[in-house]
PDB file of C-alpha atoms in Angstrom:
ATOM      1  CA  LEU A 158      29.932  89.269 149.061  1.00  0.00           C
ATOM      2  CA  SER A 159      29.537  92.191 146.682  1.00  0.00           C
ATOM      3  CA  PRO A 160      32.439  94.618 146.250  1.00  0.00           C
ATOM      4  CA  GLY A 161      30.506  97.201 148.272  1.00  0.00           C
ATOM      5  CA  ALA A 162      29.942  94.777 151.147  1.00  0.00           C
ATOM      6  CA  LYS A 163      33.606  93.764 151.120  1.00  0.00           C
ATOM      7  CA  MET A 164      34.608  97.403 151.188  1.00  0.00           C
ATOM      8  CA  GLY A 165      32.257  98.095 154.094  1.00  0.00           C
ATOM      9  CA  CYS A 166      33.622  95.107 156.011  1.00  0.00           C
ATOM     10  CA  PHE A 167      37.205  96.230 155.363  1.00  0.00           C
ATOM     11  CA  THR A 168      36.433  99.768 156.535  1.00  0.00           C
ATOM     12  CA  PHE A 169      34.692  98.535 159.687  1.00  0.00           C
ATOM     13  CA  ILE A 170      37.608  96.275 160.637  1.00  0.00           C
ATOM     14  CA  LYS A 171      40.054  99.069 159.864  1.00  0.00           C
ATOM     15  CA  VAL A 172      38.210 101.488 162.154  1.00  0.00           C
ATOM     16  CA  MET A 173      38.048  98.867 164.922  1.00  0.00           C
ATOM     17  CA  MET A 174      41.764  98.248 164.500  1.00  0.00           C
ATOM     18  CA  ILE A 175      42.484 101.966 164.824  1.00  0.00           C
ATOM     19  CA  LEU A 176      40.296 102.405 167.914  1.00  0.00           C
ATOM     20  CA  PHE A 177      41.608  99.261 169.599  1.00  0.00           C
ATOM     21  CA  ASN A 178      45.236 100.248 169.112  1.00  0.00           C
ATOM     22  CA  LEU A 179      44.531 103.836 170.066  1.00  0.00           C
ATOM     23  CA  ALA A 180      43.286 102.498 173.401  1.00  0.00           C
ATOM     24  CA  ILE A 181      46.478 100.426 173.711  1.00  0.00           C
ATOM     25  CA  PHE A 182      48.579 103.469 172.872  1.00  0.00           C
ATOM     26  CA  LEU A 183      46.850 105.611 175.501  1.00  0.00           C
ATOM     27  CA  SER A 184      47.108 102.806 178.075  1.00  0.00           C
ATOM     28  CA  GLY A 185      50.806 102.502 177.332  1.00  0.00           C
ATOM     29  CA  GLY A 186      51.269 106.229 177.758  1.00  0.00           C
ATOM     30  CA  THR A 187      49.434 106.103 181.083  1.00  0.00           C
ATOM     31  CA  LEU A 188      51.542 103.215 182.372  1.00  0.00           C
ATOM     32  CA  LEU A 189      54.706 104.926 181.179  1.00  0.00           C
ATOM     33  CA  GLY A 190      53.718 108.099 183.009  1.00  0.00           C
ATOM     34  CA  VAL A 191      52.872 106.204 186.200  1.00  0.00           C
ATOM     35  CA  GLY A 192      56.123 104.262 185.930  1.00  0.00           C
ATOM     36  CA  ILE A 193      58.171 107.433 185.635  1.00  0.00           C
ATOM     37  CA  TRP A 194      56.257 108.919 188.582  1.00  0.00           C
ATOM     38  CA  VAL A 195      56.948 105.861 190.745  1.00  0.00           C
ATOM     39  CA  ALA A 196      60.622 105.768 189.730  1.00  0.00           C
ATOM     40  CA  VAL A 197      61.113 109.472 190.464  1.00  0.00           C
ATOM     41  CA  ASP A 198      58.825 109.919 193.491  1.00  0.00           C
ATOM     42  CA  ASP A 199      58.075 106.472 194.883  1.00  0.00           C
ATOM     43  CA  GLN A 200      57.205 107.799 198.355  1.00  0.00           C
ATOM     44  CA  SER A 201      54.100 109.567 197.037  1.00  0.00           C
ATOM     45  CA  PHE A 202      53.068 106.356 195.306  1.00  0.00           C
ATOM     46  CA  VAL A 203      53.495 104.338 198.486  1.00  0.00           C
ATOM     47  CA  ASP A 204      51.558 106.950 200.482  1.00  0.00           C
ATOM     48  CA  ILE A 205      48.613 106.789 198.071  1.00  0.00           C
ATOM     49  CA  PHE A 206      48.590 103.041 197.412  1.00  0.00           C
ATOM     50  CA  GLY A 207      49.947 101.858 200.750  1.00  0.00           C
ATOM     51  CA  GLY A 208      47.218  99.220 200.963  1.00  0.00           C
ATOM     52  CA  LEU A 209      48.846  97.375 198.091  1.00  0.00           C
ATOM     53  CA  SER A 210      52.129  97.037 199.918  1.00  0.00           C
ATOM     54  CA  SER A 211      51.508  93.378 200.721  1.00  0.00           C
ATOM     55  CA  THR A 212      51.431  92.443 197.044  1.00  0.00           C
ATOM     56  CA  VAL A 213      54.220  91.348 194.771  1.00  0.00           C
ATOM     57  CA  ILE A 214      54.681  94.826 193.323  1.00  0.00           C
ATOM     58  CA  GLN A 215      56.582  95.838 196.436  1.00  0.00           C
ATOM     59  CA  VAL A 216      59.306  93.251 195.868  1.00  0.00           C
ATOM     60  CA  VAL A 217      60.447  94.560 192.494  1.00  0.00           C
ATOM     61  CA  TYR A 218      61.057  97.995 191.155  1.00  0.00           C
ATOM     62  CA  VAL A 219      57.505  98.497 190.008  1.00  0.00           C
ATOM     63  CA  GLY A 220      58.373 101.841 188.440  1.00  0.00           C
ATOM     64  CA  TYR A 221      60.841 100.338 185.994  1.00  0.00           C
ATOM     65  CA  PHE A 222      58.473  97.471 185.282  1.00  0.00           C
ATOM     66  CA  LEU A 223      55.687  99.888 184.382  1.00  0.00           C
ATOM     67  CA  ILE A 224      58.059 101.924 182.208  1.00  0.00           C
ATOM     68  CA  VAL A 225      58.995  98.819 180.199  1.00  0.00           C
ATOM     69  CA  ILE A 226      55.386  97.636 179.817  1.00  0.00           C
ATOM     70  CA  GLY A 227      54.228 101.145 178.946  1.00  0.00           C
ATOM     71  CA  ALA A 228      56.927 101.547 176.304  1.00  0.00           C
ATOM     72  CA  ILE A 229      56.018  98.183 174.728  1.00  0.00           C
ATOM     73  CA  LEU A 230      52.326  99.112 174.628  1.00  0.00           C
ATOM     74  CA  LEU A 231      53.174 102.479 173.101  1.00  0.00           C
ATOM     75  CA  VAL A 232      55.106 100.792 170.286  1.00  0.00           C
ATOM     76  CA  ILE A 233      52.394  98.202 169.664  1.00  0.00           C
ATOM     77  CA  GLY A 234      49.616 100.798 169.756  1.00  0.00           C
ATOM     78  CA  PHE A 235      51.472 103.122 167.394  1.00  0.00           C
ATOM     79  CA  LEU A 236      52.264 100.389 164.853  1.00  0.00           C
ATOM     80  CA  GLY A 237      48.700  99.070 164.857  1.00  0.00           C
ATOM     81  CA  CYS A 238      46.908 102.429 164.870  1.00  0.00           C
ATOM     82  CA  TYR A 239      49.137 104.272 162.408  1.00  0.00           C
ATOM     83  CA  GLY A 240      49.580 101.209 160.203  1.00  0.00           C
ATOM     84  CA  ALA A 241      45.820 100.723 159.861  1.00  0.00           C
ATOM     85  CA  GLN A 242      45.147 104.446 159.372  1.00  0.00           C
ATOM     86  CA  LYS A 243      47.807 104.775 156.654  1.00  0.00           C
ATOM     87  CA  GLU A 244      47.060 101.299 155.290  1.00  0.00           C
ATOM     88  CA  SER A 245      50.752 100.485 155.446  1.00  0.00           C
ATOM     89  CA  LYS A 246      51.569  96.830 154.851  1.00  0.00           C
ATOM     90  CA  CYS A 247      55.029  97.333 156.350  1.00  0.00           C
ATOM     91  CA  LEU A 248      53.695  98.723 159.655  1.00  0.00           C
ATOM     92  CA  LEU A 249      50.944  96.105 159.823  1.00  0.00           C
ATOM     93  CA  MET A 250      53.503  93.329 159.368  1.00  0.00           C
ATOM     94  CA  MET A 251      55.706  94.903 162.054  1.00  0.00           C
ATOM     95  CA  PHE A 252      52.680  95.047 164.359  1.00  0.00           C
ATOM     96  CA  PHE A 253      51.890  91.389 163.660  1.00  0.00           C
ATOM     97  CA  SER A 254      55.523  90.379 164.261  1.00  0.00           C
ATOM     98  CA  VAL A 255      55.836  92.247 167.568  1.00  0.00           C
ATOM     99  CA  VAL A 256      52.567  90.819 168.920  1.00  0.00           C
ATOM    100  CA  LEU A 257      53.553  87.325 167.745  1.00  0.00           C
ATOM    101  CA  ILE A 258      56.933  87.558 169.492  1.00  0.00           C
ATOM    102  CA  ILE A 259      55.251  88.694 172.720  1.00  0.00           C
ATOM    103  CA  PHE A 260      52.670  85.900 172.430  1.00  0.00           C
ATOM    104  CA  ILE A 261      55.369  83.250 171.932  1.00  0.00           C
ATOM    105  CA  ALA A 262      57.351  84.654 174.870  1.00  0.00           C
ATOM    106  CA  GLU A 263      54.265  84.460 177.086  1.00  0.00           C
ATOM    107  CA  ILE A 264      53.610  80.852 176.051  1.00  0.00           C
ATOM    108  CA  ALA A 265      57.223  79.950 176.753  1.00  0.00           C
ATOM    109  CA  ALA A 266      57.093  81.645 180.160  1.00  0.00           C
ATOM    110  CA  ALA A 267      53.861  79.821 181.004  1.00  0.00           C
ATOM    111  CA  VAL A 268      55.388  76.458 180.039  1.00  0.00           C
ATOM    112  CA  VAL A 269      58.477  77.132 182.149  1.00  0.00           C
ATOM    113  CA  ALA A 270      56.314  78.214 185.074  1.00  0.00           C
ATOM    114  CA  LEU A 271      54.202  75.049 184.853  1.00  0.00           C
ATOM    115  CA  VAL A 272      56.877  72.477 184.046  1.00  0.00           C
ATOM    116  CA  TYR A 273      59.866  73.942 185.861  1.00  0.00           C
ATOM    117  CA  THR A 274      58.179  75.712 188.754  1.00  0.00           C
ATOM    118  CA  GLY A 275      60.956  74.830 191.182  1.00  0.00           C
ATOM    119  CA  LEU A 276      63.671  75.932 188.759  1.00  0.00           C
ATOM    120  CA  ALA A 277      61.855  79.204 188.025  1.00  0.00           C
ATOM    121  CA  GLU A 278      61.583  79.926 191.760  1.00  0.00           C
ATOM    122  CA  THR A 279      65.276  79.134 192.250  1.00  0.00           C
ATOM    123  CA  LEU A 280      66.325  81.418 189.404  1.00  0.00           C
ATOM    124  CA  LEU A 281      64.109  84.244 190.644  1.00  0.00           C
ATOM    125  CA  SER A 282      65.497  83.857 194.133  1.00  0.00           C
ATOM    126  CA  ALA A 283      69.066  83.858 192.795  1.00  0.00           C
ATOM    127  CA  VAL A 284      68.413  87.085 190.891  1.00  0.00           C
ATOM    128  CA  VAL A 285      66.541  88.998 193.615  1.00  0.00           C
ATOM    129  CA  THR A 286      68.523  87.937 196.706  1.00  0.00           C
ATOM    130  CA  PRO A 287      71.723  89.836 195.746  1.00  0.00           C
ATOM    131  CA  LEU A 288      69.634  93.008 195.433  1.00  0.00           C
ATOM    132  CA  LEU A 289      69.038  92.931 199.189  1.00  0.00           C
ATOM    133  CA  LYS A 290      72.669  93.876 199.658  1.00  0.00           C
ATOM    134  CA  LYS A 291      71.540  97.353 198.594  1.00  0.00           C
ATOM    135  CA  TYR A 292      69.303  97.558 201.659  1.00  0.00           C
ATOM    136  CA  GLY A 293      70.364 100.646 203.577  1.00  0.00           C
ATOM    137  CA  PRO A 294      72.222 102.846 201.065  1.00  0.00           C
ATOM    138  CA  ASP A 295      69.305 102.955 198.616  1.00  0.00           C
ATOM    139  CA  ASP A 296      66.519 104.864 200.408  1.00  0.00           C
ATOM    140  CA  SER A 297      63.775 103.945 197.932  1.00  0.00           C
ATOM    141  CA  PHE A 298      64.692 100.260 197.936  1.00  0.00           C
ATOM    142  CA  THR A 299      64.950 100.248 201.739  1.00  0.00           C
ATOM    143  CA  ARG A 300      61.592 101.969 202.212  1.00  0.00           C
ATOM    144  CA  VAL A 301      59.784  99.567 199.864  1.00  0.00           C
ATOM    145  CA  TRP A 302      61.243  96.521 201.610  1.00  0.00           C
ATOM    146  CA  ASN A 303      60.390  97.866 205.055  1.00  0.00           C
ATOM    147  CA  ILE A 304      56.754  98.290 204.033  1.00  0.00           C
ATOM    148  CA  THR A 305      56.686  94.827 202.470  1.00  0.00           C
ATOM    149  CA  MET A 306      58.169  93.067 205.482  1.00  0.00           C
ATOM    150  CA  LYS A 307      55.883  94.847 207.944  1.00  0.00           C
ATOM    151  CA  GLU A 308      52.747  94.092 205.939  1.00  0.00           C
ATOM    152  CA  ILE A 309      53.501  90.429 205.168  1.00  0.00           C
ATOM    153  CA  LYS A 310      55.261  89.779 208.494  1.00  0.00           C
ATOM    154  CA  CYS A 311      58.367  88.354 206.891  1.00  0.00           C
ATOM    155  CA  CYS A 312      62.102  89.014 206.733  1.00  0.00           C
ATOM    156  CA  GLY A 313      64.222  89.077 203.585  1.00  0.00           C
ATOM    157  CA  LEU A 314      63.435  87.161 200.436  1.00  0.00           C
ATOM    158  CA  ASN A 315      64.309  83.670 201.723  1.00  0.00           C
ATOM    159  CA  ASN A 316      64.878  84.517 205.411  1.00  0.00           C
ATOM    160  CA  TYR A 317      66.681  86.988 207.666  1.00  0.00           C
ATOM    161  CA  THR A 318      70.143  85.773 206.529  1.00  0.00           C
ATOM    162  CA  ASP A 319      69.644  87.587 203.216  1.00  0.00           C
ATOM    163  CA  PHE A 320      70.643  90.743 205.110  1.00  0.00           C
ATOM    164  CA  THR A 321      73.745  89.235 206.724  1.00  0.00           C
ATOM    165  CA  ASN A 322      76.191  90.704 204.206  1.00  0.00           C
ATOM    166  CA  SER A 323      74.195  93.836 203.489  1.00  0.00           C
ATOM    167  CA  THR A 324      75.546  97.334 204.045  1.00  0.00           C
ATOM    168  CA  TRP A 325      72.862  97.829 206.691  1.00  0.00           C
ATOM    169  CA  TYR A 326      74.068  94.882 208.796  1.00  0.00           C
ATOM    170  CA  GLU A 327      77.729  95.784 208.376  1.00  0.00           C
ATOM    171  CA  ASP A 328      77.013  99.331 209.577  1.00  0.00           C
ATOM    172  CA  HIS A 329      74.538  98.594 212.391  1.00  0.00           C
ATOM    173  CA  LYS A 330      75.346  94.978 213.359  1.00  0.00           C
ATOM    174  CA  VAL A 331      71.607  94.294 213.651  1.00  0.00           C
ATOM    175  CA  TYR A 332      68.905  93.132 211.283  1.00  0.00           C
ATOM    176  CA  PRO A 333      66.231  95.558 210.017  1.00  0.00           C
ATOM    177  CA  ASP A 334      63.611  96.642 212.543  1.00  0.00           C
ATOM    178  CA  ALA A 335      60.864  95.252 210.299  1.00  0.00           C
ATOM    179  CA  CYS A 336      62.336  91.781 210.854  1.00  0.00           C
ATOM    180  CA  CYS A 337      61.812  92.089 214.585  1.00  0.00           C
ATOM    181  CA  ASP A 338      58.255  93.446 214.651  1.00  0.00           C
ATOM    182  CA  PHE A 339      56.269  90.739 216.425  1.00  0.00           C
ATOM    183  CA  LYS A 340      53.004  92.605 216.815  1.00  0.00           C
ATOM    184  CA  GLU A 341      50.000  90.785 215.370  1.00  0.00           C
ATOM    185  CA  LEU A 342      52.143  88.047 213.846  1.00  0.00           C
ATOM    186  CA  LEU A 343      50.612  85.668 211.352  1.00  0.00           C
ATOM    187  CA  PRO A 344      50.397  82.003 212.456  1.00  0.00           C
ATOM    188  CA  LEU A 345      53.393  80.981 210.326  1.00  0.00           C
ATOM    189  CA  ALA A 346      55.545  83.976 211.201  1.00  0.00           C
ATOM    190  CA  HIS A 347      57.450  82.264 213.992  1.00  0.00           C
ATOM    191  CA  PRO A 348      60.222  84.370 215.526  1.00  0.00           C
ATOM    192  CA  HIS A 349      63.716  82.905 215.429  1.00  0.00           C
ATOM    193  CA  ARG A 350      65.711  82.685 218.642  1.00  0.00           C
ATOM    194  CA  CYS A 351      68.045  85.435 217.324  1.00  0.00           C
ATOM    195  CA  GLY A 352      65.084  87.798 217.320  1.00  0.00           C
ATOM    196  CA  CYS A 353      64.199  87.749 213.612  1.00  0.00           C
ATOM    197  CA  LEU A 354      61.289  86.310 211.710  1.00  0.00           C
ATOM    198  CA  LEU A 355      62.031  82.922 210.178  1.00  0.00           C
ATOM    199  CA  GLN A 356      59.822  83.137 207.138  1.00  0.00           C
ATOM    200  CA  GLY A 357      60.961  84.997 204.044  1.00  0.00           C
ATOM    201  CA  CYS A 358      58.731  87.156 201.872  1.00  0.00           C
ATOM    202  CA  PHE A 359      59.228  85.060 198.746  1.00  0.00           C
ATOM    203  CA  HIS A 360      57.113  82.099 199.852  1.00  0.00           C
ATOM    204  CA  GLN A 361      54.448  84.382 201.274  1.00  0.00           C
ATOM    205  CA  ILE A 362      54.152  86.157 197.951  1.00  0.00           C
ATOM    206  CA  LEU A 363      54.032  82.838 196.065  1.00  0.00           C
ATOM    207  CA  LYS A 364      51.269  81.736 198.407  1.00  0.00           C
ATOM    208  CA  GLU A 365      49.277  84.881 197.578  1.00  0.00           C
ATOM    209  CA  ILE A 366      49.802  84.323 193.854  1.00  0.00           C
ATOM    210  CA  LYS A 367      48.719  80.679 194.073  1.00  0.00           C
ATOM    211  CA  THR A 368      45.663  81.681 196.094  1.00  0.00           C
ATOM    212  CA  ASN A 369      44.641  83.984 193.257  1.00  0.00           C
ATOM    213  CA  ALA A 370      45.778  81.615 190.489  1.00  0.00           C
ATOM    214  CA  GLY A 371      42.292  81.536 188.974  1.00  0.00           C
ATOM    215  CA  VAL A 372      42.194  85.296 188.558  1.00  0.00           C
ATOM    216  CA  VAL A 373      45.739  85.356 187.189  1.00  0.00           C
ATOM    217  CA  GLY A 374      44.916  82.575 184.735  1.00  0.00           C
ATOM    218  CA  GLY A 375      41.744  84.331 183.599  1.00  0.00           C
ATOM    219  CA  VAL A 376      43.580  87.577 182.975  1.00  0.00           C
ATOM    220  CA  ALA A 377      46.337  85.727 181.092  1.00  0.00           C
ATOM    221  CA  ALA A 378      43.778  83.918 178.936  1.00  0.00           C
ATOM    222  CA  GLY A 379      42.023  87.213 178.179  1.00  0.00           C
ATOM    223  CA  ILE A 380      45.275  88.869 177.159  1.00  0.00           C
ATOM    224  CA  ALA A 381      46.166  85.896 174.944  1.00  0.00           C
ATOM    225  CA  ALA A 382      42.749  86.061 173.257  1.00  0.00           C
ATOM    226  CA  LEU A 383      43.196  89.784 172.558  1.00  0.00           C
ATOM    227  CA  GLU A 384      46.645  89.153 171.102  1.00  0.00           C
ATOM    228  CA  ILE A 385      45.328  86.426 168.810  1.00  0.00           C
ATOM    229  CA  ALA A 386      42.459  88.666 167.693  1.00  0.00           C
ATOM    230  CA  ALA A 387      44.883  91.536 167.038  1.00  0.00           C
ATOM    231  CA  MET A 388      47.112  89.293 164.906  1.00  0.00           C
ATOM    232  CA  VAL A 389      44.144  87.955 162.924  1.00  0.00           C
ATOM    233  CA  VAL A 390      42.791  91.455 162.240  1.00  0.00           C
ATOM    234  CA  SER A 391      46.190  92.856 161.264  1.00  0.00           C
ATOM    235  CA  MET A 392      46.786  89.951 158.878  1.00  0.00           C
ATOM    236  CA  TYR A 393      43.295  90.399 157.410  1.00  0.00           C
ATOM    237  CA  LEU A 394      44.010  94.060 156.678  1.00  0.00           C
ATOM    238  CA  TYR A 395      47.437  93.170 155.325  1.00  0.00           C
ATOM    239  CA  CYS A 396      46.055  90.571 152.919  1.00  0.00           C
ATOM    240  CA  HIS A 397      43.124  92.695 151.740  1.00  0.00           C
ATOM    241  CA  LEU A 398      44.973  95.956 151.094  1.00  0.00           C
ATOM    242  CA  ASP A 399      45.767  94.870 147.527  1.00  0.00           C
ATOM    243  CA  GLN A 400      42.116  93.886 146.964  1.00  0.00           C
ATOM    244  CA  LYS A 401      40.743  97.155 148.265  1.00  0.00           C
TER     245      LYS A 401
END
């Protein structure tokens, strides 16, 4: 290619890099804002998006999750956008490194999920189950779990015994009302003789995830493709800055 054509190609890729990372930056800011909103005023979020209460987002602190993801996207978007605009090799290399680390972490997580599915489920259960001891004193946590259990027709993460040593049970000597709601039960939601649902929410959520595994896999593949493209473009700009 002639020097003019090379320069035009470089400029085009640079502009695309800026626009792409500007979109990432704005998306990160949006997620960060939503995350802060959910963390500060989760009741309004639940009121607006109550229909999503049967999904996995109700089992974790979605607000904090969105804050973390939003912050990461903000950093990536800033490094890529500002680095390309200023033609900074340092920022472009930082952008490449951050995206590469995230990509490797995603691959590692996917391998663990595929090869050690049982172990991953055990570890997740071991981490989340102790959080149920906060049921009662923490109003936000309690409200989210009540909605989850009523929507999915389940009790606790593994089963109703997750609440046995909770502050709620110690104070009231009964299990949560959501565990004893037998109206319109799902076929597998068999009531236990003590008056609580046998099935825990964890396996119900896993079932939903596995049912939509194709969609999840497609989204993951799309994200991976974007990350690879971003790394290739950033490295192209990095290598061609001296030849500009």
